[in-house]
XYZ file of C-alpha atoms in Angstrom:
121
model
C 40.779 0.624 12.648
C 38.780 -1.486 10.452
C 35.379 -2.920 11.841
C 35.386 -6.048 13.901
C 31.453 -6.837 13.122
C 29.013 -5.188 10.780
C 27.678 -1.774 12.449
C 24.298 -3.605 12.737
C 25.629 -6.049 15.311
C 28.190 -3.989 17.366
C 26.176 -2.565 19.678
C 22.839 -4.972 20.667
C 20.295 -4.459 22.961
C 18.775 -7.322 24.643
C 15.391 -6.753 26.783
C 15.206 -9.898 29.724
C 11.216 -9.773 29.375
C 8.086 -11.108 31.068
C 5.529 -12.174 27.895
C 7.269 -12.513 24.862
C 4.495 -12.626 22.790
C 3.135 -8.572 23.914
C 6.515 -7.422 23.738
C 7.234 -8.549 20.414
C 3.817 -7.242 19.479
C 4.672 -3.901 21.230
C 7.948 -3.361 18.751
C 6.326 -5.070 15.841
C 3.372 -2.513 16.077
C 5.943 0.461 15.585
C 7.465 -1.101 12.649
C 10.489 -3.698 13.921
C 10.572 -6.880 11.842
C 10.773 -10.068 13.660
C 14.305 -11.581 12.051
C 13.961 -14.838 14.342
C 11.610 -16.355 16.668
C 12.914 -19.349 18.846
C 9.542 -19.562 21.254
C 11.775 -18.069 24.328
C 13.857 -15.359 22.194
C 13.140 -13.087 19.156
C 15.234 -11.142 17.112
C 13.913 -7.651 16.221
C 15.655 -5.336 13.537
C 14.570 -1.849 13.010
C 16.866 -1.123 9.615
C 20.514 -2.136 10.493
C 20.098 -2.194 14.149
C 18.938 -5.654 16.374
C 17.123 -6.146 19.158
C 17.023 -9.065 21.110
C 13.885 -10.522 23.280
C 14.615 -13.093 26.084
C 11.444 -14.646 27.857
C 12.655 -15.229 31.291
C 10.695 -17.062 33.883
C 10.482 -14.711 37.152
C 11.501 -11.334 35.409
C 10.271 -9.540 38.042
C 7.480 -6.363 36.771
C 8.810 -3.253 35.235
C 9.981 -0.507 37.392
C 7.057 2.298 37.370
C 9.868 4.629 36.140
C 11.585 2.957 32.695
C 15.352 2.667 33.329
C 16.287 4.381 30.058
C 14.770 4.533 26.932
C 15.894 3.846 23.629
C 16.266 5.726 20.806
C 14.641 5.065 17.028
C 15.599 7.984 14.164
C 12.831 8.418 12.056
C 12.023 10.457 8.641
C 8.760 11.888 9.991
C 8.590 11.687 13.779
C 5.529 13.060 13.567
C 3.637 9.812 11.965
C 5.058 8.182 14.850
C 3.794 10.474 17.446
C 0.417 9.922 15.883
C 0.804 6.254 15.787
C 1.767 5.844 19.336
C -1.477 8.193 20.149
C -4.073 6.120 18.342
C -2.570 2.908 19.871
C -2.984 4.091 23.098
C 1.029 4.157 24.483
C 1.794 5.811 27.884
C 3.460 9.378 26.982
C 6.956 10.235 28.807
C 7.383 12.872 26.856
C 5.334 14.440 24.204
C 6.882 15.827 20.984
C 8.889 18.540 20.646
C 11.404 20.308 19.227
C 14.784 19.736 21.454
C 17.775 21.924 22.138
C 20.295 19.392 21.508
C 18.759 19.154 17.469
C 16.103 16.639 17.584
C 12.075 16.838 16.953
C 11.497 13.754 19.252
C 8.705 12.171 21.885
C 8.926 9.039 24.253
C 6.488 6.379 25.294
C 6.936 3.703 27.644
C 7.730 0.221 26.777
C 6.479 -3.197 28.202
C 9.693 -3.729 29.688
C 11.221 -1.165 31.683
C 12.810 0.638 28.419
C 11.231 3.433 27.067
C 11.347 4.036 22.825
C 11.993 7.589 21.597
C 11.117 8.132 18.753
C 13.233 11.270 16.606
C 13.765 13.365 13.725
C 16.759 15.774 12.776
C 15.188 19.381 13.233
């Protein structure tokens, strides 16, 4: 079945978010590019992939436990991990190699989404 959209717009996510401005700085500090910026959305891209950022008025504070977390493959996870240390982030999960064939750590978001960060072992 051919393709309906390109791959980097079939799948989207969109983050409903408090401050647009420290959320955007948040990706964009971990290397997303900001593709558009409308004052009350953004459009990220991290290669192919998008990500959208809605400023909503009376988004309600991130839960204390992120509601998932997504995920960004990397060529050297590690670089990441010690990005994400020298900036300060809030560690889920520190790196490690993974059963299910990833090197790969998490760090919570401004949001209520947490970013992993992995590597193929």
């Amino acid at each position: 079945m051919k393709s309906y959209v390109n791959p980097g717009e079939q799948l989207v996510v969109a983050l409903y978010v408090r401050d647009i401005k420290d959320s955007s700085e948040f990706y964009r500090s971990y290397g997303f590019e900001v593709v558009r910026d409308e004052g009350t959305f953004m459009e990220l891209k991290w290669e192919d992939a998008r990500l959208f950022l809605s400023a909503v008025p009376g988004t309600p504070p991130p839960p204390v436990t992120p509601i998932g977390n997504m995920r960004v493959m990397v060529r050297d996870v590690d670089s990441y991990w010690t990005l994400a240390n020298k900036m300060g982030a809030k560690i889920l999960s520190p790196i490690q190699d993974q059963y299910y064939g990833l090197r790969d750590f998490v760090i919570a978001g401004p949001d209520g989404l947490a970013l992993r960060f992995a590597t193929w072992l």
